[in-house]
Amino acid sequence: MVKIDCSNLINEMKKRGITFHEIAFLLGKEDSAITAKAEGKTDWMYEEAVAVRNALFPDCELEYLFRQKNTHEA
């Protein structure tokens, strides 16, 4: 399973004044579901990430907003 780092997404949200509530409304989800995704507690579906990027961040690369986390296995 690939883990996603949403720090760039969150930074862009802050810059543009976009809230988790707006993303939740866009995707037809509860606010808490989007917060859990942004915190890495639950996974983003590819279609959700694309919808968020297309609707709210069309000038950003998908890979920038939803970066793969660097994980090191021991």
mmCIF file of N, CA and C in Angstrom:
data_model
loop_
_atom_site.group_PDB
_atom_site.id
_atom_site.type_symbol
_atom_site.label_atom_id
_atom_site.label_comp_id
_atom_site.label_asym_id
_atom_site.label_seq_id
_atom_site.Cartn_x
_atom_site.Cartn_y
_atom_site.Cartn_z
ATOM 1 N N MET A 1 0.850 -1.181 0.000
ATOM 2 C CA MET A 1 0.000 0.000 0.000
ATOM 3 C C MET A 1 0.893 1.241 0.000
ATOM 4 N N VAL A 2 0.572 2.181 -0.844
ATOM 5 C CA VAL A 2 1.314 3.435 -0.936
ATOM 6 C C VAL A 2 0.692 4.434 0.026
ATOM 7 N N LYS A 3 1.512 5.038 0.862
ATOM 8 C CA LYS A 3 1.042 6.078 1.776
ATOM 9 C C LYS A 3 1.238 7.436 1.117
ATOM 10 N N ILE A 4 0.296 8.334 1.364
ATOM 11 C CA ILE A 4 0.293 9.642 0.720
ATOM 12 C C ILE A 4 0.613 10.733 1.732
ATOM 13 N N ASP A 5 1.484 11.641 1.321
ATOM 14 C CA ASP A 5 1.828 12.831 2.100
ATOM 15 C C ASP A 5 1.003 13.985 1.535
ATOM 16 N N CYS A 6 0.133 14.538 2.349
ATOM 17 C CA CYS A 6 -0.759 15.608 1.902
ATOM 18 C C CYS A 6 -0.300 16.988 2.360
ATOM 19 N N SER A 7 0.942 17.116 2.775
ATOM 20 C CA SER A 7 1.400 18.413 3.282
ATOM 21 C C SER A 7 1.308 19.502 2.217
ATOM 22 N N ASN A 8 1.617 19.184 0.966
ATOM 23 C CA ASN A 8 1.488 20.187 -0.093
ATOM 24 C C ASN A 8 0.030 20.547 -0.340
ATOM 25 N N LEU A 9 -0.844 19.563 -0.293
ATOM 26 C CA LEU A 9 -2.275 19.818 -0.438
ATOM 27 C C LEU A 9 -2.737 20.782 0.650
ATOM 28 N N ILE A 10 -2.360 20.515 1.879
ATOM 29 C CA ILE A 10 -2.773 21.347 3.008
ATOM 30 C C ILE A 10 -2.210 22.758 2.866
ATOM 31 N N ASN A 11 -0.958 22.875 2.450
ATOM 32 C CA ASN A 11 -0.366 24.204 2.239
ATOM 33 C C ASN A 11 -1.104 24.980 1.153
ATOM 34 N N GLU A 12 -1.448 24.313 0.061
ATOM 35 C CA GLU A 12 -2.189 24.973 -1.008
ATOM 36 C C GLU A 12 -3.592 25.359 -0.548
ATOM 37 N N MET A 13 -4.213 24.524 0.265
ATOM 38 C CA MET A 13 -5.525 24.851 0.814
ATOM 39 C C MET A 13 -5.446 26.137 1.633
ATOM 40 N N LYS A 14 -4.425 26.232 2.490
ATOM 41 C CA LYS A 14 -4.258 27.423 3.330
ATOM 42 C C LYS A 14 -4.042 28.666 2.472
ATOM 43 N N LYS A 15 -3.198 28.561 1.451
ATOM 44 C CA LYS A 15 -2.917 29.703 0.574
ATOM 45 C C LYS A 15 -4.172 30.216 -0.118
ATOM 46 N N ARG A 16 -5.052 29.280 -0.481
ATOM 47 C CA ARG A 16 -6.236 29.621 -1.282
ATOM 48 C C ARG A 16 -7.505 29.758 -0.457
ATOM 49 N N GLY A 17 -7.410 29.509 0.852
ATOM 50 C CA GLY A 17 -8.590 29.613 1.709
ATOM 51 C C GLY A 17 -9.604 28.514 1.481
ATOM 52 N N ILE A 18 -9.130 27.348 1.092
ATOM 53 C CA ILE A 18 -10.004 26.194 0.858
ATOM 54 C C ILE A 18 -10.040 25.342 2.118
ATOM 55 N N THR A 19 -11.228 24.892 2.490
ATOM 56 C CA THR A 19 -11.403 24.120 3.719
ATOM 57 C C THR A 19 -11.643 22.637 3.429
ATOM 58 N N PHE A 20 -11.462 21.829 4.465
ATOM 59 C CA PHE A 20 -11.790 20.408 4.348
ATOM 60 C C PHE A 20 -13.277 20.244 4.047
ATOM 61 N N HIS A 21 -14.089 21.144 4.568
ATOM 62 C CA HIS A 21 -15.527 21.080 4.316
ATOM 63 C C HIS A 21 -15.821 21.216 2.821
ATOM 64 N N GLU A 22 -15.126 22.122 2.145
ATOM 65 C CA GLU A 22 -15.336 22.300 0.706
ATOM 66 C C GLU A 22 -14.946 21.049 -0.078
ATOM 67 N N ILE A 23 -13.847 20.423 0.323
ATOM 68 C CA ILE A 23 -13.427 19.186 -0.343
ATOM 69 C C ILE A 23 -14.428 18.075 -0.056
ATOM 70 N N ALA A 24 -14.893 18.007 1.189
ATOM 71 C CA ALA A 24 -15.890 17.003 1.554
ATOM 72 C C ALA A 24 -17.166 17.179 0.725
ATOM 73 N N PHE A 25 -17.609 18.417 0.579
ATOM 74 C CA PHE A 25 -18.814 18.699 -0.215
ATOM 75 C C PHE A 25 -18.599 18.279 -1.661
ATOM 76 N N LEU A 26 -17.439 18.626 -2.213
ATOM 77 C CA LEU A 26 -17.110 18.266 -3.594
ATOM 78 C C LEU A 26 -17.195 16.758 -3.814
ATOM 79 N N LEU A 27 -16.692 15.995 -2.840
ATOM 80 C CA LEU A 27 -16.625 14.535 -2.982
ATOM 81 C C LEU A 27 -17.840 13.812 -2.411
ATOM 82 N N GLY A 28 -18.755 14.558 -1.788
ATOM 83 C CA GLY A 28 -19.935 13.930 -1.195
ATOM 84 C C GLY A 28 -19.595 13.100 0.030
ATOM 85 N N LYS A 29 -18.629 13.583 0.810
ATOM 86 C CA LYS A 29 -18.167 12.869 2.006
ATOM 87 C C LYS A 29 -18.380 13.734 3.245
ATOM 88 N N GLU A 30 -18.220 13.138 4.405
ATOM 89 C CA GLU A 30 -18.249 13.866 5.670
ATOM 90 C C GLU A 30 -16.922 14.604 5.847
ATOM 91 N N ASP A 31 -16.959 15.724 6.554
ATOM 92 C CA ASP A 31 -15.733 16.480 6.827
ATOM 93 C C ASP A 31 -14.685 15.599 7.498
ATOM 94 N N SER A 32 -15.125 14.777 8.446
ATOM 95 C CA SER A 32 -14.195 13.924 9.193
ATOM 96 C C SER A 32 -13.504 12.907 8.287
ATOM 97 N N ALA A 33 -14.173 12.481 7.230
ATOM 98 C CA ALA A 33 -13.571 11.526 6.291
ATOM 99 C C ALA A 33 -12.419 12.181 5.543
ATOM 100 N N ILE A 34 -12.579 13.436 5.166
ATOM 101 C CA ILE A 34 -11.522 14.145 4.447
ATOM 102 C C ILE A 34 -10.370 14.464 5.387
ATOM 103 N N THR A 35 -10.673 14.840 6.605
ATOM 104 C CA THR A 35 -9.622 15.084 7.590
ATOM 105 C C THR A 35 -8.806 13.816 7.807
ATOM 106 N N ALA A 36 -9.466 12.682 7.919
ATOM 107 C CA ALA A 36 -8.763 11.404 8.112
ATOM 108 C C ALA A 36 -7.867 11.089 6.919
ATOM 109 N N LYS A 37 -8.330 11.381 5.721
ATOM 110 C CA LYS A 37 -7.503 11.157 4.527
ATOM 111 C C LYS A 37 -6.278 12.065 4.551
ATOM 112 N N ALA A 38 -6.474 13.339 4.875
ATOM 113 C CA ALA A 38 -5.366 14.292 4.897
ATOM 114 C C ALA A 38 -4.340 13.938 5.964
ATOM 115 N N GLU A 39 -4.792 13.335 7.050
ATOM 116 C CA GLU A 39 -3.893 12.928 8.139
ATOM 117 C C GLU A 39 -3.259 11.561 7.892
ATOM 118 N N GLY A 40 -3.631 10.911 6.809
ATOM 119 C CA GLY A 40 -3.058 9.617 6.481
ATOM 120 C C GLY A 40 -3.678 8.446 7.221
ATOM 121 N N LYS A 41 -4.811 8.673 7.870
ATOM 122 C CA LYS A 41 -5.482 7.602 8.615
ATOM 123 C C LYS A 41 -6.286 6.694 7.685
ATOM 124 N N THR A 42 -6.771 7.261 6.597
ATOM 125 C CA THR A 42 -7.462 6.480 5.567
ATOM 126 C C THR A 42 -6.868 6.862 4.216
ATOM 127 N N ASP A 43 -7.118 6.046 3.220
ATOM 128 C CA ASP A 43 -6.497 6.234 1.909
ATOM 129 C C ASP A 43 -7.372 7.063 0.970
ATOM 130 N N TRP A 44 -6.704 7.803 0.103
ATOM 131 C CA TRP A 44 -7.370 8.513 -0.977
ATOM 132 C C TRP A 44 -7.598 7.546 -2.127
ATOM 133 N N MET A 45 -8.749 7.613 -2.726
ATOM 134 C CA MET A 45 -8.993 6.910 -3.973
ATOM 135 C C MET A 45 -8.416 7.796 -5.079
ATOM 136 N N TYR A 46 -7.889 7.187 -6.118
ATOM 137 C CA TYR A 46 -7.307 7.949 -7.219
ATOM 138 C C TYR A 46 -8.319 8.939 -7.799
ATOM 139 N N GLU A 47 -9.545 8.489 -7.971
ATOM 140 C CA GLU A 47 -10.593 9.324 -8.543
ATOM 141 C C GLU A 47 -10.874 10.545 -7.673
ATOM 142 N N GLU A 48 -10.783 10.377 -6.347
ATOM 143 C CA GLU A 48 -10.981 11.498 -5.427
ATOM 144 C C GLU A 48 -9.874 12.532 -5.594
ATOM 145 N N ALA A 49 -8.640 12.054 -5.647
ATOM 146 C CA ALA A 49 -7.504 12.963 -5.803
ATOM 147 C C ALA A 49 -7.609 13.749 -7.100
ATOM 148 N N VAL A 50 -7.967 13.079 -8.173
ATOM 149 C CA VAL A 50 -8.110 13.746 -9.468
ATOM 150 C C VAL A 50 -9.233 14.781 -9.411
ATOM 151 N N ALA A 51 -10.348 14.435 -8.796
ATOM 152 C CA ALA A 51 -11.478 15.366 -8.696
ATOM 153 C C ALA A 51 -11.097 16.615 -7.903
ATOM 154 N N VAL A 52 -10.372 16.427 -6.810
ATOM 155 C CA VAL A 52 -9.932 17.563 -5.991
ATOM 156 C C VAL A 52 -8.989 18.452 -6.799
ATOM 157 N N ARG A 53 -8.019 17.840 -7.427
ATOM 158 C CA ARG A 53 -7.061 18.621 -8.230
ATOM 159 C C ARG A 53 -7.778 19.369 -9.355
ATOM 160 N N ASN A 54 -8.620 18.681 -10.110
ATOM 161 C CA ASN A 54 -9.287 19.303 -11.253
ATOM 162 C C ASN A 54 -10.198 20.452 -10.847
ATOM 163 N N ALA A 55 -10.937 20.289 -9.758
ATOM 164 C CA ALA A 55 -11.913 21.300 -9.349
ATOM 165 C C ALA A 55 -11.290 22.473 -8.593
ATOM 166 N N LEU A 56 -10.294 22.187 -7.760
ATOM 167 C CA LEU A 56 -9.807 23.222 -6.849
ATOM 168 C C LEU A 56 -8.368 23.673 -7.083
ATOM 169 N N PHE A 57 -7.568 22.824 -7.697
ATOM 170 C CA PHE A 57 -6.146 23.125 -7.887
ATOM 171 C C PHE A 57 -5.701 22.790 -9.315
ATOM 172 N N PRO A 58 -6.384 23.308 -10.327
ATOM 173 C CA PRO A 58 -6.074 22.906 -11.705
ATOM 174 C C PRO A 58 -4.660 23.284 -12.152
ATOM 175 N N ASP A 59 -4.043 24.220 -11.447
ATOM 176 C CA ASP A 59 -2.690 24.652 -11.805
ATOM 177 C C ASP A 59 -1.599 23.828 -11.121
ATOM 178 N N CYS A 60 -1.989 22.846 -10.306
ATOM 179 C CA CYS A 60 -1.027 22.010 -9.572
ATOM 180 C C CYS A 60 -0.972 20.604 -10.159
ATOM 181 N N GLU A 61 0.196 20.027 -10.128
ATOM 182 C CA GLU A 61 0.362 18.631 -10.548
ATOM 183 C C GLU A 61 -0.233 17.711 -9.478
ATOM 184 N N LEU A 62 -0.842 16.651 -9.904
ATOM 185 C CA LEU A 62 -1.417 15.671 -8.987
ATOM 186 C C LEU A 62 -0.344 15.122 -8.052
ATOM 187 N N GLU A 63 0.831 14.841 -8.608
ATOM 188 C CA GLU A 63 1.934 14.268 -7.827
ATOM 189 C C GLU A 63 2.474 15.249 -6.799
ATOM 190 N N TYR A 64 2.277 16.540 -7.014
ATOM 191 C CA TYR A 64 2.691 17.555 -6.043
ATOM 192 C C TYR A 64 1.721 17.581 -4.867
ATOM 193 N N LEU A 65 0.426 17.574 -5.147
ATOM 194 C CA LEU A 65 -0.586 17.637 -4.094
ATOM 195 C C LEU A 65 -0.643 16.367 -3.265
ATOM 196 N N PHE A 66 -0.467 15.238 -3.912
ATOM 197 C CA PHE A 66 -0.602 13.928 -3.264
ATOM 198 C C PHE A 66 0.701 13.155 -3.467
ATOM 199 N N ARG A 67 1.723 13.532 -2.705
ATOM 200 C CA ARG A 67 3.046 12.909 -2.835
ATOM 201 C C ARG A 67 3.097 11.567 -2.128
ATOM 202 N N GLN A 68 3.852 10.671 -2.701
ATOM 203 C CA GLN A 68 4.089 9.388 -2.040
ATOM 204 C C GLN A 68 5.036 9.633 -0.866
ATOM 205 N N LYS A 69 4.670 9.097 0.292
ATOM 206 C CA LYS A 69 5.520 9.232 1.481
ATOM 207 C C LYS A 69 6.763 8.395 1.324
ATOM 208 N N ASN A 70 7.852 8.920 1.803
ATOM 209 C CA ASN A 70 9.089 8.138 1.854
ATOM 210 C C ASN A 70 9.037 7.270 3.103
ATOM 211 N N THR A 71 9.037 5.977 2.903
ATOM 212 C CA THR A 71 9.044 5.048 4.038
ATOM 213 C C THR A 71 10.274 4.185 3.946
ATOM 214 N N HIS A 72 10.919 4.019 5.068
ATOM 215 C CA HIS A 72 12.121 3.180 5.128
ATOM 216 C C HIS A 72 11.822 1.950 5.963
ATOM 217 N N GLU A 73 11.992 0.800 5.350
ATOM 218 C CA GLU A 73 11.768 -0.447 6.077
ATOM 219 C C GLU A 73 13.080 -0.892 6.699
ATOM 220 N N ALA A 74 13.002 -1.370 7.915
ATOM 221 C CA ALA A 74 14.196 -1.836 8.617
ATOM 222 C C ALA A 74 14.609 -3.202 8.168
#
